[in-house]
Amino acid sequence: MDKVRLGRTEIYINKNGFGALPIQRVSKEEAAVILRKAYDNGVRLFDTARAYTDSEEKLNYALSDVREHIYITTKTMAENADDFWKDLETSLKTLGTGYIDVYQFHNPPFCPKPGGKDGLYDAMLEAKRQGKIRHIGITNHRLLVAQEAIESGLYDTLQFPFSYLSSDNEKKLAEQCKEKDMGFLAMKALAGGLINKSALAYAFMNEYDHVLPIWGIQRESELDEFLSYQENPPKLEGETAAQIAKDAKAFQGEFCRGCGYCMPCPAGIEINNCARMSLLIRRAVSANFLNEETQEKMRKIEDCLECGQCRAKCPYGLDTPELLKKNYKDYQEVLEGKAI
Ligand code: SF4
Ligand code: SF4
């Protein structure tokens, strides 16, 4: 079984991390079956967030009896120390635990530091002193914030979108974390659905011994796929390497990752899917995206107010309104049978 050492946290675990965002969408009992199966098959790190509605509660329900054998990473979106403490106390209670293994700032627009007016980093240090958290982490979608966090030396882990479709600068972040002995938690390891063969994603991750992919898992069948790689890890060679190189070439340039950080849209446009519809209809089963419901969502692009909010919020610097228009045009051509 492949293992990961999460930098100076000295957390040393199975290569499969469990991303507990999608279990919000299934019942408590279904979530418990999946979480328990993951644990029984060696998965040891479970990543959640205060913002993921009942995800922490479901982790508690499924895994409280094995708490000392697992690692829990959760996150706070607090913008000040008071809210930080409220979030931390709520997470501890909801998770039914006395400590969080890695407590992470959840995608802050800046890198919290000691002495900051927000008081966030000082609160982290105090929480660590009190034994309520064991390690300090940060998650982000912005390259510059991530770089600053690494250079600051203040963080034990970084969580960042990372896959074989990542840009060279994003891949460099993983190398920099290694140099600083930081753990790297890879979110969106399937690039928000654009990578449709998980074996390829796993093979890529296996090249990095300090990178833990946090697979977002909602169905038992998805879990089974990842578990199967523990016995037979796909290698970055031969046909696998060729396919990855082909995909990476196809995704050169700017594309929407589907992160949703530009939302909500005042015109009600579902930007995180509509701005990458051209890719979705070609990478996934296109019939899934040509139905009336999706057509309706795409038509909403016509209501764009050109307010520019989405462009300003996109951490990838995309011209989002323009991208939406391009995707809408392409989508209409596909519907009319002129393209695919
Ligand atoms: S520019 Fe258009 S798509 Fe972007 S937030 Fe404004 S209304 Fe929504
Ligand atoms: S446009 Fe940017 S912020 Fe919005 S979903 Fe796509 S990548 Fe994320």
mmCIF file of C-alpha atoms and ligand atoms in Angstrom:
data_model
loop_
_atom_site.group_PDB
_atom_site.id
_atom_site.type_symbol
_atom_site.label_atom_id
_atom_site.label_comp_id
_atom_site.label_asym_id
_atom_site.label_seq_id
_atom_site.Cartn_x
_atom_site.Cartn_y
_atom_site.Cartn_z
ATOM 1 C CA MET A 1 0.000 0.000 0.000
ATOM 2 C CA ASP A 2 1.348 3.448 -0.926
ATOM 3 C CA LYS A 3 1.858 5.825 1.953
ATOM 4 C CA VAL A 4 2.143 9.573 2.374
ATOM 5 C CA ARG A 5 4.129 11.511 4.966
ATOM 6 C CA LEU A 6 2.397 14.863 5.465
ATOM 7 C CA GLY A 7 5.581 16.847 6.033
ATOM 8 C CA ARG A 8 6.454 17.939 9.544
ATOM 9 C CA THR A 9 3.076 16.882 10.939
ATOM 10 C CA GLU A 10 4.627 13.394 10.788
ATOM 11 C CA ILE A 11 1.197 12.100 9.853
ATOM 12 C CA TYR A 12 2.047 8.961 7.881
ATOM 13 C CA ILE A 13 -0.920 7.396 6.168
ATOM 14 C CA ASN A 14 -2.508 5.526 3.279
ATOM 15 C CA LYS A 15 -2.395 7.445 -0.003
ATOM 16 C CA ASN A 16 -6.191 7.726 -0.170
ATOM 17 C CA GLY A 17 -7.596 10.691 1.764
ATOM 18 C CA PHE A 18 -11.372 10.971 2.179
ATOM 19 C CA GLY A 19 -12.935 14.280 1.093
ATOM 20 C CA ALA A 20 -16.140 14.542 3.124
ATOM 21 C CA LEU A 21 -17.838 17.346 1.190
ATOM 22 C CA PRO A 22 -20.031 15.077 -1.000
ATOM 23 C CA ILE A 23 -21.418 13.050 1.913
ATOM 24 C CA GLN A 24 -23.605 16.075 2.656
ATOM 25 C CA ARG A 25 -25.743 14.886 -0.269
ATOM 26 C CA VAL A 26 -26.520 11.413 1.092
ATOM 27 C CA SER A 27 -28.372 10.227 4.185
ATOM 28 C CA LYS A 28 -26.644 9.730 7.505
ATOM 29 C CA GLU A 29 -26.891 5.958 7.165
ATOM 30 C CA GLU A 30 -25.531 5.909 3.612
ATOM 31 C CA ALA A 31 -22.680 8.180 4.650
ATOM 32 C CA ALA A 32 -21.891 5.928 7.597
ATOM 33 C CA VAL A 33 -21.648 2.847 5.350
ATOM 34 C CA ILE A 34 -19.202 4.608 3.017
ATOM 35 C CA LEU A 35 -17.108 6.169 5.782
ATOM 36 C CA ARG A 36 -16.899 2.932 7.703
ATOM 37 C CA LYS A 37 -15.917 0.966 4.622
ATOM 38 C CA ALA A 38 -13.178 3.510 3.940
ATOM 39 C CA TYR A 39 -11.875 3.132 7.481
ATOM 40 C CA ASP A 40 -12.089 -0.666 7.414
ATOM 41 C CA ASN A 41 -9.995 -0.626 4.247
ATOM 42 C CA GLY A 42 -7.213 1.534 5.602
ATOM 43 C CA VAL A 43 -8.289 5.116 4.847
ATOM 44 C CA ARG A 44 -7.092 7.179 7.782
ATOM 45 C CA LEU A 45 -7.488 10.882 6.975
ATOM 46 C CA PHE A 46 -10.926 12.480 6.668
ATOM 47 C CA ASP A 47 -11.173 16.080 5.487
ATOM 48 C CA THR A 48 -14.243 18.142 6.257
ATOM 49 C CA ALA A 49 -15.187 21.758 6.985
ATOM 50 C CA ARG A 50 -17.496 23.770 9.203
ATOM 51 C CA ALA A 51 -19.052 24.989 5.961
ATOM 52 C CA TYR A 52 -19.991 21.476 4.779
ATOM 53 C CA THR A 53 -23.360 21.484 6.616
ATOM 54 C CA ASP A 54 -23.742 18.070 8.340
ATOM 55 C CA SER A 55 -20.492 16.504 7.140
ATOM 56 C CA GLU A 56 -18.770 16.803 10.547
ATOM 57 C CA GLU A 57 -21.818 15.311 12.236
ATOM 58 C CA LYS A 58 -21.776 12.328 9.865
ATOM 59 C CA LEU A 59 -18.081 11.735 10.534
ATOM 60 C CA ASN A 60 -18.822 11.681 14.249
ATOM 61 C CA TYR A 61 -21.720 9.267 13.734
ATOM 62 C CA ALA A 62 -19.664 6.852 11.641
ATOM 63 C CA LEU A 63 -16.241 6.991 13.222
ATOM 64 C CA SER A 64 -16.413 8.196 16.825
ATOM 65 C CA ASP A 65 -15.381 4.785 18.203
ATOM 66 C CA VAL A 66 -12.156 4.828 16.183
ATOM 67 C CA ARG A 67 -11.315 8.486 16.737
ATOM 68 C CA GLU A 68 -7.811 7.803 18.036
ATOM 69 C CA HIS A 69 -6.970 5.762 14.917
ATOM 70 C CA ILE A 70 -7.901 8.435 12.371
ATOM 71 C CA TYR A 71 -6.859 11.949 11.454
ATOM 72 C CA ILE A 72 -9.505 14.633 11.091
ATOM 73 C CA THR A 73 -8.804 17.826 9.179
ATOM 74 C CA THR A 74 -11.463 20.496 9.213
ATOM 75 C CA LYS A 75 -11.668 24.185 8.324
ATOM 76 C CA THR A 76 -12.962 27.547 9.419
ATOM 77 C CA MET A 77 -13.997 30.461 7.243
ATOM 78 C CA ALA A 78 -13.893 32.830 10.241
ATOM 79 C CA GLU A 79 -12.738 36.349 9.490
ATOM 80 C CA ASN A 80 -11.991 37.319 13.082
ATOM 81 C CA ALA A 81 -10.878 35.671 16.328
ATOM 82 C CA ASP A 82 -14.353 35.580 17.909
ATOM 83 C CA ASP A 83 -15.793 33.649 14.988
ATOM 84 C CA PHE A 84 -12.693 31.453 14.909
ATOM 85 C CA TRP A 85 -13.362 30.278 18.484
ATOM 86 C CA LYS A 86 -17.066 29.789 17.790
ATOM 87 C CA ASP A 87 -16.258 27.656 14.750
ATOM 88 C CA LEU A 88 -13.617 25.639 16.541
ATOM 89 C CA GLU A 89 -15.862 24.896 19.530
ATOM 90 C CA THR A 90 -18.725 23.951 17.199
ATOM 91 C CA SER A 91 -16.477 21.651 15.170
ATOM 92 C CA LEU A 92 -15.126 19.936 18.283
ATOM 93 C CA LYS A 93 -18.651 19.392 19.561
ATOM 94 C CA THR A 94 -20.090 18.298 16.229
ATOM 95 C CA LEU A 95 -17.206 15.948 15.550
ATOM 96 C CA GLY A 96 -17.410 14.620 19.106
ATOM 97 C CA THR A 97 -13.701 15.014 19.704
ATOM 98 C CA GLY A 98 -11.341 16.883 21.999
ATOM 99 C CA TYR A 99 -8.900 17.839 19.248
ATOM 100 C CA ILE A 100 -8.583 18.484 15.523
ATOM 101 C CA ASP A 101 -5.509 16.994 13.870
ATOM 102 C CA VAL A 102 -5.099 19.751 11.287
ATOM 103 C CA TYR A 103 -7.187 22.898 11.603
ATOM 104 C CA GLN A 104 -7.210 24.898 8.392
ATOM 105 C CA PHE A 105 -8.126 28.407 7.381
ATOM 106 C CA HIS A 106 -10.695 27.810 4.633
ATOM 107 C CA ASN A 107 -9.692 29.676 1.474
ATOM 108 C CA PRO A 108 -8.982 33.078 3.064
ATOM 109 C CA PRO A 109 -8.353 35.922 0.573
ATOM 110 C CA PHE A 110 -5.070 36.674 2.383
ATOM 111 C CA CYS A 111 -2.482 34.733 4.370
ATOM 112 C CA PRO A 112 -3.181 35.106 8.135
ATOM 113 C CA LYS A 113 -0.062 35.911 10.146
ATOM 114 C CA PRO A 114 0.854 36.494 13.813
ATOM 115 C CA GLY A 115 -0.067 39.956 15.026
ATOM 116 C CA GLY A 116 -2.628 40.448 12.214
ATOM 117 C CA LYS A 117 -5.554 42.779 12.983
ATOM 118 C CA ASP A 118 -7.919 39.890 12.288
ATOM 119 C CA GLY A 119 -6.352 37.942 15.174
ATOM 120 C CA LEU A 120 -6.798 34.693 13.244
ATOM 121 C CA TYR A 121 -3.294 33.275 13.337
ATOM 122 C CA ASP A 122 -2.840 34.187 17.005
ATOM 123 C CA ALA A 123 -6.087 32.354 17.727
ATOM 124 C CA MET A 124 -4.674 29.297 15.903
ATOM 125 C CA LEU A 125 -1.565 29.410 18.092
ATOM 126 C CA GLU A 126 -3.652 29.694 21.238
ATOM 127 C CA ALA A 127 -5.856 26.789 20.139
ATOM 128 C CA LYS A 128 -2.723 24.724 19.599
ATOM 129 C CA ARG A 129 -1.374 25.732 23.011
ATOM 130 C CA GLN A 130 -4.658 24.584 24.555
ATOM 131 C CA GLY A 131 -4.359 21.227 22.775
ATOM 132 C CA LYS A 132 -7.545 21.759 20.752
ATOM 133 C CA ILE A 133 -5.682 21.527 17.471
ATOM 134 C CA ARG A 134 -2.478 19.682 16.669
ATOM 135 C CA HIS A 135 -1.327 21.292 13.420
ATOM 136 C CA ILE A 136 -2.024 24.496 11.522
ATOM 137 C CA GLY A 137 -3.080 24.394 7.894
ATOM 138 C CA ILE A 138 -4.452 26.626 5.186
ATOM 139 C CA THR A 139 -6.531 25.896 2.102
ATOM 140 C CA ASN A 140 -6.665 28.121 -0.917
ATOM 141 C CA HIS A 141 -7.500 28.522 -4.572
ATOM 142 C CA ARG A 142 -5.229 31.515 -5.101
ATOM 143 C CA LEU A 143 -1.691 30.883 -6.201
ATOM 144 C CA LEU A 144 -0.332 34.047 -4.560
ATOM 145 C CA VAL A 145 -1.887 33.339 -1.150
ATOM 146 C CA ALA A 146 -0.628 29.745 -1.316
ATOM 147 C CA GLN A 147 2.885 30.903 -2.181
ATOM 148 C CA GLU A 148 2.859 33.402 0.674
ATOM 149 C CA ALA A 149 1.685 30.719 3.102
ATOM 150 C CA ILE A 150 4.522 28.410 2.062
ATOM 151 C CA GLU A 151 7.148 31.146 2.244
ATOM 152 C CA SER A 152 5.901 32.326 5.651
ATOM 153 C CA GLY A 153 6.897 29.048 7.299
ATOM 154 C CA LEU A 154 3.769 29.407 9.476
ATOM 155 C CA TYR A 155 1.809 26.460 8.122
ATOM 156 C CA ASP A 156 2.222 22.712 8.494
ATOM 157 C CA THR A 157 -0.011 21.898 5.530
ATOM 158 C CA LEU A 158 -1.369 23.491 2.398
ATOM 159 C CA GLN A 159 -4.544 22.296 0.695
ATOM 160 C CA PHE A 160 -4.791 23.399 -2.929
ATOM 161 C CA PRO A 161 -6.489 22.189 -6.145
ATOM 162 C CA PHE A 162 -3.981 19.808 -7.695
ATOM 163 C CA SER A 163 -4.173 17.334 -10.534
ATOM 164 C CA TYR A 164 -2.270 16.425 -13.659
ATOM 165 C CA LEU A 165 -4.143 19.257 -15.362
ATOM 166 C CA SER A 166 -2.584 21.806 -12.988
ATOM 167 C CA SER A 167 -0.340 24.493 -14.422
ATOM 168 C CA ASP A 168 3.435 24.375 -13.938
ATOM 169 C CA ASN A 169 3.169 27.076 -11.267
ATOM 170 C CA GLU A 170 0.618 25.030 -9.364
ATOM 171 C CA LYS A 171 2.805 21.931 -9.613
ATOM 172 C CA LYS A 172 5.673 24.021 -8.294
ATOM 173 C CA LEU A 173 3.652 24.654 -5.112
ATOM 174 C CA ALA A 174 3.829 20.954 -4.318
ATOM 175 C CA GLU A 175 7.623 21.009 -4.777
ATOM 176 C CA GLN A 176 7.937 24.095 -2.575
ATOM 177 C CA CYS A 177 5.899 22.405 0.162
ATOM 178 C CA LYS A 178 8.284 19.472 0.032
ATOM 179 C CA GLU A 179 11.275 21.790 0.418
ATOM 180 C CA LYS A 180 9.636 23.363 3.480
ATOM 181 C CA ASP A 181 8.641 19.978 4.889
ATOM 182 C CA MET A 182 4.949 20.840 4.635
ATOM 183 C CA GLY A 183 2.221 18.354 3.890
ATOM 184 C CA PHE A 184 0.197 18.953 0.739
ATOM 185 C CA LEU A 185 -3.476 17.993 0.595
ATOM 186 C CA ALA A 186 -4.639 17.845 -2.987
ATOM 187 C CA MET A 187 -8.245 18.888 -3.533
ATOM 188 C CA LYS A 188 -9.989 18.523 -6.881
ATOM 189 C CA ALA A 189 -7.640 15.718 -7.856
ATOM 190 C CA LEU A 190 -10.116 14.866 -10.638
ATOM 191 C CA ALA A 191 -10.116 18.528 -11.736
ATOM 192 C CA GLY A 192 -13.777 19.017 -10.844
ATOM 193 C CA GLY A 193 -14.919 16.145 -13.089
ATOM 194 C CA LEU A 194 -12.700 16.889 -16.086
ATOM 195 C CA ILE A 195 -10.485 13.891 -15.372
ATOM 196 C CA ASN A 196 -12.735 10.936 -16.010
ATOM 197 C CA LYS A 197 -10.303 8.095 -15.276
ATOM 198 C CA SER A 198 -9.413 7.984 -11.592
ATOM 199 C CA ALA A 199 -6.548 5.551 -12.231
ATOM 200 C CA LEU A 200 -4.752 8.270 -14.185
ATOM 201 C CA ALA A 201 -5.256 10.736 -11.333
ATOM 202 C CA TYR A 202 -3.944 8.209 -8.818
ATOM 203 C CA ALA A 203 -0.863 7.437 -10.933
ATOM 204 C CA PHE A 204 -0.028 11.140 -11.076
ATOM 205 C CA MET A 205 -0.454 11.574 -7.299
ATOM 206 C CA ASN A 206 1.780 8.605 -6.649
ATOM 207 C CA GLU A 207 4.735 10.564 -8.007
ATOM 208 C CA TYR A 208 4.578 12.782 -4.888
ATOM 209 C CA ASP A 209 5.284 11.130 -1.547
ATOM 210 C CA HIS A 210 4.149 14.166 0.509
ATOM 211 C CA VAL A 211 0.909 14.789 -1.432
ATOM 212 C CA LEU A 212 -2.336 13.327 -0.159
ATOM 213 C CA PRO A 213 -5.250 13.372 -2.595
ATOM 214 C CA ILE A 214 -8.521 14.140 -0.838
ATOM 215 C CA TRP A 215 -10.958 12.279 -3.062
ATOM 216 C CA GLY A 216 -14.474 13.688 -2.805
ATOM 217 C CA ILE A 217 -16.542 10.527 -2.312
ATOM 218 C CA GLN A 218 -20.326 10.244 -2.417
ATOM 219 C CA ARG A 219 -20.906 6.694 -3.674
ATOM 220 C CA GLU A 220 -19.586 3.341 -2.575
ATOM 221 C CA SER A 221 -18.592 2.560 -6.172
ATOM 222 C CA GLU A 222 -16.306 5.621 -6.207
ATOM 223 C CA LEU A 223 -14.711 4.502 -2.965
ATOM 224 C CA ASP A 224 -14.206 0.999 -4.369
ATOM 225 C CA GLU A 225 -12.258 2.412 -7.301
ATOM 226 C CA PHE A 226 -9.802 4.204 -5.060
ATOM 227 C CA LEU A 227 -9.484 1.278 -2.674
ATOM 228 C CA SER A 228 -8.629 -1.024 -5.572
ATOM 229 C CA TYR A 229 -5.553 1.107 -6.288
ATOM 230 C CA GLN A 230 -4.153 0.299 -2.858
ATOM 231 C CA GLU A 231 -3.454 -3.256 -3.969
ATOM 232 C CA ASN A 232 -2.655 -2.457 -7.585
ATOM 233 C CA PRO A 233 -1.402 1.130 -7.754
ATOM 234 C CA PRO A 234 -1.493 2.507 -11.294
ATOM 235 C CA LYS A 235 1.960 3.682 -12.376
ATOM 236 C CA LEU A 236 2.878 6.739 -14.367
ATOM 237 C CA GLU A 237 4.224 4.789 -17.328
ATOM 238 C CA GLY A 238 3.247 3.359 -20.704
ATOM 239 C CA GLU A 239 -0.333 3.956 -21.810
ATOM 240 C CA THR A 240 -1.190 5.767 -18.545
ATOM 241 C CA ALA A 241 1.601 8.314 -19.018
ATOM 242 C CA ALA A 242 0.664 8.782 -22.670
ATOM 243 C CA GLN A 243 -2.988 9.451 -21.804
ATOM 244 C CA ILE A 244 -2.026 11.959 -19.105
ATOM 245 C CA ALA A 245 0.275 13.787 -21.520
ATOM 246 C CA LYS A 246 -2.524 13.881 -24.093
ATOM 247 C CA ASP A 247 -5.032 15.278 -21.594
ATOM 248 C CA ALA A 248 -2.577 17.834 -20.226
ATOM 249 C CA LYS A 249 -1.960 19.073 -23.757
ATOM 250 C CA ALA A 250 -5.677 19.371 -24.431
ATOM 251 C CA PHE A 251 -6.144 21.473 -21.287
ATOM 252 C CA GLN A 252 -3.350 23.925 -21.857
ATOM 253 C CA GLY A 253 -4.460 27.470 -21.274
ATOM 254 C CA GLU A 254 -7.297 28.836 -19.253
ATOM 255 C CA PHE A 255 -10.293 26.812 -18.214
ATOM 256 C CA CYS A 256 -12.898 26.972 -15.497
ATOM 257 C CA ARG A 257 -12.132 24.567 -12.619
ATOM 258 C CA GLY A 258 -15.713 24.609 -11.364
ATOM 259 C CA CYS A 259 -14.693 25.814 -7.901
ATOM 260 C CA GLY A 260 -17.678 28.156 -7.541
ATOM 261 C CA TYR A 261 -15.763 30.911 -5.768
ATOM 262 C CA CYS A 262 -17.229 33.451 -8.201
ATOM 263 C CA MET A 263 -20.759 32.678 -7.004
ATOM 264 C CA PRO A 264 -23.491 33.578 -6.228
ATOM 265 C CA CYS A 265 -24.344 35.353 -9.466
ATOM 266 C CA PRO A 266 -26.979 38.096 -9.162
ATOM 267 C CA ALA A 267 -28.564 36.852 -12.403
ATOM 268 C CA GLY A 268 -28.797 33.317 -11.001
ATOM 269 C CA ILE A 269 -26.352 31.790 -13.491
ATOM 270 C CA GLU A 270 -24.802 28.508 -12.323
ATOM 271 C CA ILE A 271 -21.361 29.720 -13.327
ATOM 272 C CA ASN A 272 -19.324 26.803 -11.990
ATOM 273 C CA ASN A 273 -20.917 24.437 -14.511
ATOM 274 C CA CYS A 274 -21.972 26.785 -17.301
ATOM 275 C CA ALA A 275 -18.481 28.265 -17.710
ATOM 276 C CA ARG A 276 -17.020 24.829 -18.478
ATOM 277 C CA MET A 277 -19.924 23.271 -20.342
ATOM 278 C CA SER A 278 -17.872 22.871 -23.537
ATOM 279 C CA LEU A 279 -15.496 20.632 -21.611
ATOM 280 C CA LEU A 280 -18.203 18.753 -19.743
ATOM 281 C CA ILE A 281 -20.137 17.802 -22.860
ATOM 282 C CA ARG A 282 -16.978 16.415 -24.414
ATOM 283 C CA ARG A 283 -15.415 14.744 -21.371
ATOM 284 C CA ALA A 284 -18.452 13.216 -19.686
ATOM 285 C CA VAL A 285 -21.516 11.483 -21.118
ATOM 286 C CA SER A 286 -22.783 14.410 -23.179
ATOM 287 C CA ALA A 287 -26.423 13.291 -22.970
ATOM 288 C CA ASN A 288 -26.271 14.153 -19.264
ATOM 289 C CA PHE A 289 -25.725 17.778 -20.181
ATOM 290 C CA LEU A 290 -28.061 18.137 -23.140
ATOM 291 C CA ASN A 291 -31.242 17.650 -21.157
ATOM 292 C CA GLU A 292 -33.893 20.340 -20.731
ATOM 293 C CA GLU A 293 -32.727 21.223 -17.230
ATOM 294 C CA THR A 294 -29.187 22.025 -18.392
ATOM 295 C CA GLN A 295 -30.488 23.862 -21.456
ATOM 296 C CA GLU A 296 -32.505 26.066 -19.105
ATOM 297 C CA LYS A 297 -29.414 26.750 -17.000
ATOM 298 C CA MET A 298 -27.402 27.651 -20.084
ATOM 299 C CA ARG A 299 -30.135 29.995 -21.345
ATOM 300 C CA LYS A 300 -29.721 32.002 -18.140
ATOM 301 C CA ILE A 301 -26.403 33.227 -19.536
ATOM 302 C CA GLU A 302 -28.509 35.561 -21.692
ATOM 303 C CA ASP A 303 -29.536 37.317 -18.429
ATOM 304 C CA CYS A 304 -25.938 38.235 -17.522
ATOM 305 C CA LEU A 305 -25.880 41.760 -16.113
ATOM 306 C CA GLU A 306 -22.219 42.273 -17.016
ATOM 307 C CA CYS A 307 -21.638 43.300 -13.391
ATOM 308 C CA GLY A 308 -18.157 41.763 -13.446
ATOM 309 C CA GLN A 309 -18.440 40.295 -9.912
ATOM 310 C CA CYS A 310 -17.531 36.832 -11.113
ATOM 311 C CA ARG A 311 -14.459 38.063 -12.975
ATOM 312 C CA ALA A 312 -13.265 39.928 -9.887
ATOM 313 C CA LYS A 313 -13.723 36.874 -7.645
ATOM 314 C CA CYS A 314 -12.227 34.184 -9.887
ATOM 315 C CA PRO A 315 -8.941 33.064 -8.276
ATOM 316 C CA TYR A 316 -7.712 31.846 -11.681
ATOM 317 C CA GLY A 317 -7.985 35.297 -13.245
ATOM 318 C CA LEU A 318 -10.521 34.142 -15.838
ATOM 319 C CA ASP A 319 -12.641 36.545 -17.847
ATOM 320 C CA THR A 320 -15.703 34.695 -16.604
ATOM 321 C CA PRO A 321 -18.489 36.594 -18.450
ATOM 322 C CA GLU A 322 -16.597 36.104 -21.713
ATOM 323 C CA LEU A 323 -16.041 32.435 -20.953
ATOM 324 C CA LEU A 324 -19.758 31.998 -20.283
ATOM 325 C CA LYS A 325 -20.628 33.521 -23.627
ATOM 326 C CA LYS A 326 -18.163 31.262 -25.460
ATOM 327 C CA ASN A 327 -19.535 28.201 -23.704
ATOM 328 C CA TYR A 328 -23.106 29.219 -24.507
ATOM 329 C CA LYS A 329 -22.311 29.656 -28.195
ATOM 330 C CA ASP A 330 -20.554 26.303 -28.317
ATOM 331 C CA TYR A 331 -23.395 24.630 -26.420
ATOM 332 C CA GLN A 332 -25.967 25.948 -28.879
ATOM 333 C CA GLU A 333 -23.894 24.634 -31.776
ATOM 334 C CA VAL A 334 -23.729 21.211 -30.153
ATOM 335 C CA LEU A 335 -27.499 21.242 -29.654
ATOM 336 C CA GLU A 336 -28.010 22.172 -33.289
ATOM 337 C CA GLY A 337 -25.680 19.353 -34.304
ATOM 338 C CA LYS A 338 -23.064 21.635 -35.776
ATOM 339 C CA ALA A 339 -20.286 20.636 -33.407
ATOM 340 C CA ILE A 340 -18.983 18.100 -30.860
HETATM 341 S S1 SF4 B 1 -21.031 39.292 -14.837
HETATM 342 FE FE1 SF4 B 1 -22.853 38.127 -15.356
HETATM 343 S S2 SF4 B 1 -22.282 36.025 -14.829
HETATM 344 FE FE2 SF4 B 1 -20.831 37.349 -13.772
HETATM 345 S S3 SF4 B 1 -21.725 37.647 -11.723
HETATM 346 FE FE3 SF4 B 1 -22.401 39.368 -13.026
HETATM 347 S S4 SF4 B 1 -24.384 38.707 -13.838
HETATM 348 FE FE4 SF4 B 1 -23.360 36.856 -13.055
HETATM 349 S S1 SF4 B 2 -15.064 31.014 -13.261
HETATM 350 FE FE1 SF4 B 2 -13.320 30.906 -11.837
HETATM 351 S S2 SF4 B 2 -14.212 31.112 -9.780
HETATM 352 FE FE2 SF4 B 2 -15.889 30.657 -11.178
HETATM 353 S S3 SF4 B 2 -16.138 28.447 -11.046
HETATM 354 FE FE3 SF4 B 2 -14.766 28.847 -12.777
HETATM 355 S S4 SF4 B 2 -12.698 28.754 -11.953
HETATM 356 FE FE4 SF4 B 2 -14.092 28.924 -10.197
#
